[in-house]
Coordinates of C-alpha atoms and ligand atoms in Angstrom, one line a residue:
M1 CA 157.7 59.9 111.9
T2 CA 156.6 63.2 110.2
V3 CA 153.8 65.0 111.9
R4 CA 151.2 66.5 109.6
I5 CA 149.6 69.6 111.1
Q6 CA 146.1 69.0 109.8
A7 CA 146.1 65.4 111.2
S8 CA 147.8 65.9 114.6
L9 CA 147.7 69.6 115.6
F10 CA 145.1 71.9 114.2
W11 CA 141.6 71.2 112.8
S12 CA 139.4 73.9 111.2
D13 CA 137.7 72.0 108.4
A14 CA 133.9 72.3 108.3
G15 CA 133.5 68.5 108.6
V16 CA 134.8 68.7 112.1
V17 CA 134.1 72.2 113.5
D18 CA 130.5 72.4 112.1
D19 CA 129.6 69.0 113.4
P20 CA 127.7 69.5 116.7
S21 CA 128.2 65.8 117.6
A22 CA 131.9 66.5 117.7
V23 CA 132.0 70.0 119.1
S24 CA 129.8 73.1 119.4
F25 CA 129.5 76.2 121.5
A26 CA 126.5 74.6 123.3
K27 CA 128.6 71.6 124.1
L28 CA 131.4 73.7 125.4
M29 CA 129.1 75.6 127.7
R30 CA 127.6 72.3 128.9
L31 CA 131.1 71.1 129.8
A32 CA 132.1 74.4 131.5
S33 CA 128.9 74.3 133.7
H34 CA 127.8 72.4 136.7
D35 CA 124.3 71.7 135.4
D36 CA 125.2 70.1 132.1
H37 CA 123.5 73.0 130.3
G38 CA 125.4 76.2 130.9
G39 CA 122.8 78.8 130.2
R40 CA 122.9 80.2 133.7
L41 CA 126.7 80.2 133.7
L42 CA 126.7 82.0 130.3
S43 CA 124.2 84.6 131.6
E44 CA 126.3 85.3 134.7
W45 CA 129.5 85.3 132.7
F46 CA 128.4 87.8 130.0
H47 CA 126.9 90.1 132.7
R48 CA 130.2 90.0 134.6
F49 CA 132.0 91.8 131.7
A50 CA 130.0 94.9 132.7
T51 CA 130.8 94.8 136.5
T52 CA 134.5 93.9 136.9
P53 CA 136.2 96.9 138.6
H54 CA 139.3 96.7 136.3
S55 CA 137.3 97.0 133.2
E56 CA 133.6 97.5 132.4
R57 CA 132.2 96.4 129.0
A58 CA 128.4 96.7 128.5
L59 CA 128.0 94.9 125.2
P60 CA 128.2 91.2 126.2
A61 CA 125.6 91.9 129.0
Q62 CA 123.3 93.7 126.5
F63 CA 123.7 90.8 124.1
I64 CA 122.7 88.3 126.7
D65 CA 119.7 90.4 127.8
D66 CA 118.6 90.3 124.1
V67 CA 118.9 86.5 124.3
A68 CA 116.6 86.5 127.4
R69 CA 114.1 88.6 125.5
A70 CA 114.1 86.2 122.6
Q71 CA 114.3 82.9 124.5
G72 CA 112.8 83.6 127.9
A73 CA 113.9 84.8 131.3
D74 CA 115.1 81.4 132.5
P75 CA 118.6 80.8 131.0
S76 CA 118.5 77.1 131.9
S77 CA 115.8 76.7 129.3
W78 CA 117.6 78.5 126.5
D79 CA 118.6 76.6 123.3
L80 CA 122.3 77.5 123.2
A81 CA 122.6 75.9 119.8
R82 CA 120.6 78.9 118.4
L83 CA 123.2 81.5 119.6
P84 CA 125.4 83.2 116.9
F85 CA 128.7 81.5 117.7
V86 CA 130.8 79.3 115.4
V87 CA 133.7 77.0 116.3
T88 CA 136.7 78.2 114.4
G89 CA 139.3 75.6 115.3
L90 CA 140.5 72.8 117.5
H91 CA 144.0 73.1 118.8
N92 CA 146.4 70.5 120.2
R93 CA 148.6 72.3 122.7
I94 CA 150.7 69.3 123.9
D95 CA 153.7 71.8 123.5
L96 CA 152.5 73.3 126.8
A97 CA 153.3 70.0 128.6
E98 CA 154.7 70.4 132.1
L99 CA 157.4 67.8 132.4
E100 CA 158.8 69.1 135.7
A101 CA 157.4 67.4 138.9
M102 CA 154.3 65.4 138.3
G103 CA 153.1 67.6 135.5
H104 CA 150.6 67.2 132.6
C105 CA 150.6 67.0 128.8
G106 CA 149.5 70.5 128.0
E107 CA 146.1 71.5 126.8
F108 CA 143.4 70.8 124.2
R109 CA 141.7 74.0 123.0
V110 CA 138.6 75.1 121.1
S111 CA 138.3 78.6 119.6
V112 CA 134.9 80.1 119.0
A113 CA 133.9 83.4 117.2
S114 CA 130.7 85.5 117.4
T115 CA 128.8 86.0 114.1
D116 CA 126.4 88.4 115.8
P117 CA 126.5 91.8 113.9
T118 CA 126.7 93.8 117.1
L119 CA 128.8 91.6 119.5
Q120 CA 131.7 91.9 117.1
P121 CA 134.6 91.1 117.0
F122 CA 134.4 88.7 119.9
H123 CA 136.5 85.5 120.2
M124 CA 136.6 82.9 123.0
L125 CA 139.0 80.0 123.6
F126 CA 138.0 77.0 125.8
L127 CA 140.9 75.3 127.5
F128 CA 141.0 71.6 128.5
R129 CA 143.8 69.8 130.3
Q130 CA 145.5 66.8 128.7
P131 CA 146.3 64.7 131.8
L132 CA 149.2 62.3 132.2
A133 CA 148.5 58.8 130.8
P134 CA 150.4 55.8 132.4
D135 CA 152.8 55.7 129.4
D136 CA 153.7 59.4 129.8
T137 CA 156.0 58.6 132.7
V138 CA 159.2 56.6 132.0
S139 CA 161.3 55.4 135.0
G140 CA 159.6 58.0 137.2
R141 CA 160.2 60.8 134.7
V142 CA 157.4 62.7 133.0
T143 CA 158.0 62.7 129.2
C144 CA 154.4 62.8 127.7
E145 CA 155.7 60.3 125.1
G146 CA 152.6 58.1 125.2
T147 CA 150.2 60.9 124.6
A148 CA 152.6 62.4 122.0
R149 CA 152.8 59.0 120.1
R150 CA 149.0 58.8 120.0
W151 CA 148.7 62.3 118.5
A152 CA 151.6 61.7 116.1
R153 CA 150.1 58.4 114.9
L154 CA 147.1 60.2 113.5
S155 CA 149.5 61.6 110.9
T156 CA 149.8 58.1 109.5
L157 CA 146.0 57.8 108.9
S158 CA 143.8 59.3 106.2
G159 CA 140.2 59.2 105.1
Q160 CA 137.6 57.4 107.2
A161 CA 140.2 55.9 109.5
L162 CA 141.5 59.4 110.4
E163 CA 138.0 60.8 110.8
D164 CA 137.1 58.0 113.2
A165 CA 140.3 58.4 115.2
L166 CA 139.8 62.1 115.5
R167 CA 136.3 61.8 116.7
Q168 CA 137.4 59.6 119.5
A169 CA 140.4 61.8 120.3
F170 CA 138.2 64.9 120.6
A171 CA 135.6 63.1 122.7
E172 CA 138.3 62.0 125.1
R173 CA 139.6 65.6 125.4
L174 CA 136.3 67.4 125.7
T175 CA 135.2 66.5 129.2
R176 CA 133.9 68.4 132.3
E177 CA 136.7 67.1 134.5
Q178 CA 139.4 68.4 132.1
F179 CA 137.8 71.9 131.5
L180 CA 140.3 74.5 132.7
M181 CA 139.1 78.0 131.7
V182 CA 138.0 80.3 128.9
E183 CA 140.0 83.1 127.4
T184 CA 138.6 86.1 125.5
V185 CA 140.0 88.6 123.0
E186 CA 137.4 91.0 121.8
Q187 CA 136.7 94.5 120.6
S188 CA 133.0 94.8 121.6
L189 CA 134.2 98.3 122.7
S190 CA 137.4 99.8 121.4
P191 CA 140.3 99.1 122.2
W192 CA 140.8 95.3 122.0
E193 CA 140.9 93.5 125.3
W194 CA 142.2 90.2 126.6
R195 CA 140.9 88.3 129.7
Q196 CA 141.0 84.8 131.2
W197 CA 138.0 83.4 133.0
V198 CA 138.3 80.7 135.7
K199 CA 135.8 79.1 138.0
A200 CA 135.3 81.1 141.2
P201 CA 133.0 80.8 144.2
S202 CA 129.7 82.6 143.7
A203 CA 127.3 84.8 145.7
T204 CA 124.6 83.7 143.2
A205 CA 122.6 80.5 143.3
L206 CA 125.3 78.9 141.1
P207 CA 128.0 76.8 142.7
F208 CA 130.6 78.8 140.7
V209 CA 130.9 81.6 138.2
L210 CA 133.7 82.8 135.9
E211 CA 136.1 85.5 137.2
N212 CA 139.3 87.2 135.9
P213 CA 142.5 86.0 137.5
P214 CA 145.8 87.9 136.9
L215 CA 146.6 87.2 133.2
F216 CA 149.1 84.5 132.6
Q217 CA 152.6 86.0 131.9
Q218 CA 151.1 89.4 131.0
L219 CA 152.8 92.3 132.7
D220 CA 150.7 95.3 133.8
V221 CA 152.6 97.7 131.7
E222 CA 150.6 100.8 132.6
R223 CA 151.0 100.3 136.4
L224 CA 154.6 99.1 136.2
N225 CA 155.7 102.1 134.1
A226 CA 154.3 104.6 136.7
P227 CA 156.9 105.6 139.4
G228 CA 156.2 104.1 142.8
A229 CA 156.7 101.1 145.0
L230 CA 155.4 98.5 142.5
R231 CA 157.9 99.8 139.8
T232 CA 160.8 99.8 142.3
D233 CA 159.9 96.3 143.4
F234 CA 159.7 95.2 139.7
L235 CA 163.0 96.7 138.7
S236 CA 164.9 95.1 141.6
W237 CA 163.3 91.8 140.9
M238 CA 164.2 92.1 137.2
A239 CA 167.8 93.0 138.0
S240 CA 168.3 89.5 139.6
N241 CA 166.2 87.6 137.0
A242 CA 167.1 89.2 133.7
A243 CA 168.8 86.1 132.2
L244 CA 165.9 83.8 132.8
A245 CA 163.4 86.5 131.7
E246 CA 165.3 87.1 128.4
A247 CA 165.3 83.3 127.8
R248 CA 161.5 83.4 128.4
R249 CA 161.9 80.8 131.2
L250 CA 160.8 83.0 134.1
P251 CA 157.3 82.7 135.6
L252 CA 156.0 86.3 136.3
P253 CA 154.6 86.9 139.8
E254 CA 150.9 87.7 140.1
R255 CA 151.6 91.1 141.7
F256 CA 153.0 92.4 138.4
R257 CA 150.0 91.1 136.3
P258 CA 146.7 92.8 135.4
Q259 CA 143.3 91.1 135.2
S260 CA 142.8 92.5 131.7
I261 CA 145.0 94.1 129.1
R262 CA 144.1 96.3 126.2
A263 CA 145.6 97.4 122.9
A264 CA 144.2 99.7 120.3
S265 CA 144.1 99.1 116.6
G266 CA 146.3 101.5 114.7
V267 CA 148.0 103.0 117.8
P268 CA 151.4 101.7 119.0
R269 CA 151.1 99.7 122.2
Q270 CA 152.7 101.3 125.2
A271 CA 156.1 99.7 125.6
L272 CA 157.3 98.4 129.0
S273 CA 159.9 100.8 130.4
L274 CA 163.1 99.3 131.8
A275 CA 164.6 102.8 132.5
G276 CA 166.4 102.7 135.8
L277 CA 167.6 99.2 135.4
E278 CA 171.4 99.0 135.7
A279 CA 173.1 99.8 132.4
Q280 CA 175.1 96.5 132.7
V281 CA 171.9 94.4 132.9
L282 CA 170.5 96.1 129.8
T283 CA 173.7 95.6 127.8
L284 CA 174.0 92.0 128.8
H285 CA 170.3 91.4 127.9
P286 CA 169.5 93.6 124.9
L287 CA 166.2 91.8 124.1
L288 CA 164.9 91.8 127.7
R289 CA 162.0 94.2 127.1
Q290 CA 160.7 92.5 124.0
Q291 CA 161.0 89.0 125.4
L292 CA 159.1 90.1 128.5
E293 CA 156.4 91.6 126.3
V294 CA 156.0 88.7 123.9
V295 CA 155.1 86.2 126.5
G296 CA 152.0 88.3 127.3
C297 CA 148.6 88.2 125.5
A298 CA 148.7 91.7 123.9
A299 CA 152.1 91.6 122.3
C300 CA 151.8 88.1 121.0
H301 CA 148.4 88.8 119.5
T302 CA 149.6 92.0 117.8
T303 CA 153.2 91.5 116.7
D304 CA 152.8 88.9 113.8
A305 CA 149.0 88.8 114.0
D306 CA 146.2 91.2 113.6
F307 CA 144.8 90.8 117.2
V308 CA 143.3 87.4 116.3
Q309 CA 145.1 84.2 115.6
T310 CA 142.3 82.0 114.3
R311 CA 139.9 84.3 112.5
A312 CA 136.1 84.0 112.2
D313 CA 136.6 82.7 108.6
R314 CA 139.0 80.0 110.1
T315 CA 142.1 81.4 108.4
I316 CA 145.1 81.9 110.7
S317 CA 147.6 84.6 111.4
P318 CA 151.2 84.5 110.0
F319 CA 152.3 83.9 113.6
Y320 CA 150.1 80.9 114.1
A321 CA 151.1 79.4 110.8
K322 CA 154.8 79.5 111.8
E323 CA 154.0 78.3 115.3
L324 CA 152.3 75.2 113.9
E325 CA 155.4 74.2 112.0
A326 CA 157.4 74.5 115.3
R327 CA 154.7 72.5 117.2
A328 CA 155.0 69.7 114.6
R329 CA 158.7 69.3 115.2
H330 CA 158.1 69.6 118.9
L331 CA 155.5 66.8 118.8
E332 CA 157.9 64.6 116.9
A333 CA 160.5 65.1 119.6
L334 CA 158.0 64.3 122.4
A335 CA 156.9 61.2 120.6
R336 CA 160.6 60.0 120.3
G337 CA 160.8 60.3 124.1
E338 CA 163.2 63.2 124.1
A339 CA 161.2 65.3 126.6
P340 CA 161.9 68.7 125.0
T341 CA 160.8 71.6 127.2
A342 CA 159.3 74.7 125.6
P343 CA 159.9 78.3 126.8
F344 CA 157.0 80.6 127.7
G345 CA 155.6 82.4 124.6
P346 CA 156.4 81.5 121.0
L347 CA 157.8 78.1 120.3
Q348 CA 159.2 79.0 116.9
A349 CA 163.0 79.6 117.0
M350 CA 163.0 83.2 115.7
P351 CA 159.7 84.8 116.4
L352 CA 159.1 88.4 115.2
L353 CA 159.6 90.5 118.3
P354 CA 157.5 93.5 119.3
P355 CA 158.9 96.9 118.1
Ligands
LIG1 C1 152.9 83.2 122.4 C2 151.8 83.9 121.8 C3 150.5 84.0 122.5 C4 150.3 84.5 123.8 C5 151.3 85.0 124.7 C6 148.9 84.4 124.0 N1 148.2 83.9 122.9 FE1 146.3 83.7 122.6 N2 146.6 82.6 120.9 C7 147.8 82.4 120.4 C8 147.7 81.4 119.3 C9 148.8 80.9 118.4 C10 146.3 81.1 119.3 C11 145.7 79.9 118.4 C12 145.3 78.8 119.4 C13 146.5 78.2 120.2 O1 147.5 78.1 119.6 O2 146.3 77.9 121.4 C14 145.7 81.9 120.3 C15 144.3 81.9 120.4 C16 143.6 82.8 121.3 C17 142.2 83.0 121.4 C18 141.2 82.5 120.4 C19 141.0 83.6 119.3 C20 142.2 83.8 118.5 O3 142.9 84.9 118.5 O4 142.6 82.8 117.8 C21 142.0 83.8 122.5 C22 140.6 84.2 123.0 C23 143.3 84.0 123.1 N3 144.3 83.4 122.4 C24 143.4 84.8 124.3 C25 144.7 85.0 124.9 C26 144.9 85.5 126.2 C27 143.8 86.0 127.1 C28 146.2 85.5 126.4 C29 147.0 86.0 127.7 C30 146.6 85.3 128.9 C31 146.9 85.0 125.3 N4 145.9 84.6 124.4 C32 148.2 84.8 125.1 C33 149.0 83.0 120.7 C34 149.2 83.6 121.9

């Protein structure tokens, strides 16, 4: 079966993304929150941008203070549908399936952009887990083939039948139980910045707020490049893991990862320095630095993309267009029960690498 991207992998047509009964920013905040509204969580979250020790950004907090002036001091009474955020796309990330151990079938994601003239550019990505279904395990082995077959089957439908099936698929994916986290990429203040936001215990009246964990697979280039104990630790760890790292199969430990990363427009990004690593390791693994960089937020969003992958006008980066082709072939293989496993970072066979 041939997977069609616009039926099984990525949806950005107005009929879907502008239909609040299917998806909306207000609905996403409802699902992320404990109170089925999300106003209070949103207020805490946007204020948090200004107080995290690793980076302080005032604009999201100012934006939410303006909302309070317009809609009242109690965030739980705000009408979140009136806020200037548009859904830019729905993304099937079954390629992130974890087939080892008792894993999962990847993620379902919704991207959202600000249309506010001041809070700009400002993009969010809401992540939901795709859990294992009973037919995703065959003879005790996780394959995700049941879930893959259901996504792939959408490619055989069209018209009203496809619309109805999509509506049901989205409703199954967008639930409070499956909500994982939010990611942001924004330039409310120069330079651009990436963060992840996960539920964390709270000192406020809320049961949880959103906080920044160490960024997934993003190295803390600035701190690692500086001489000292962390750099020594990193280089000796790299010396014994270079092959896996160059193949993009190596999970990067938290101690080497920052809670936010930045890259400026028009200025070359600071490259990771591997100086001091044995010459033999560098000769054996000539693409080690670039492969280590491209699994992180900043390099992947700037190498074959202009900081953003799904733009506010719902067009996509060159990187994402090629990635979708690779994801289509990957979904077909999953649906055939072949249990292919993806590396970290790009799925496409020959991604453009950072300079
Ligand atoms: C391998 C490349 C790659 C890496 C690494 C990566 N992203 Fe993305 N990002 C994408 C693609 C492609 C999309 C489109 C949605 C999708 O495919 O999940 C995206 C979408 C986004 C969006 C929605 C706005 C947009 O640009 O479309 C945000 C926010 C985001 N990513 C944040 C992050 C953060 C934070 C990290 C690091 C923890 C990160 N990304 C790592 C490729 C990447």
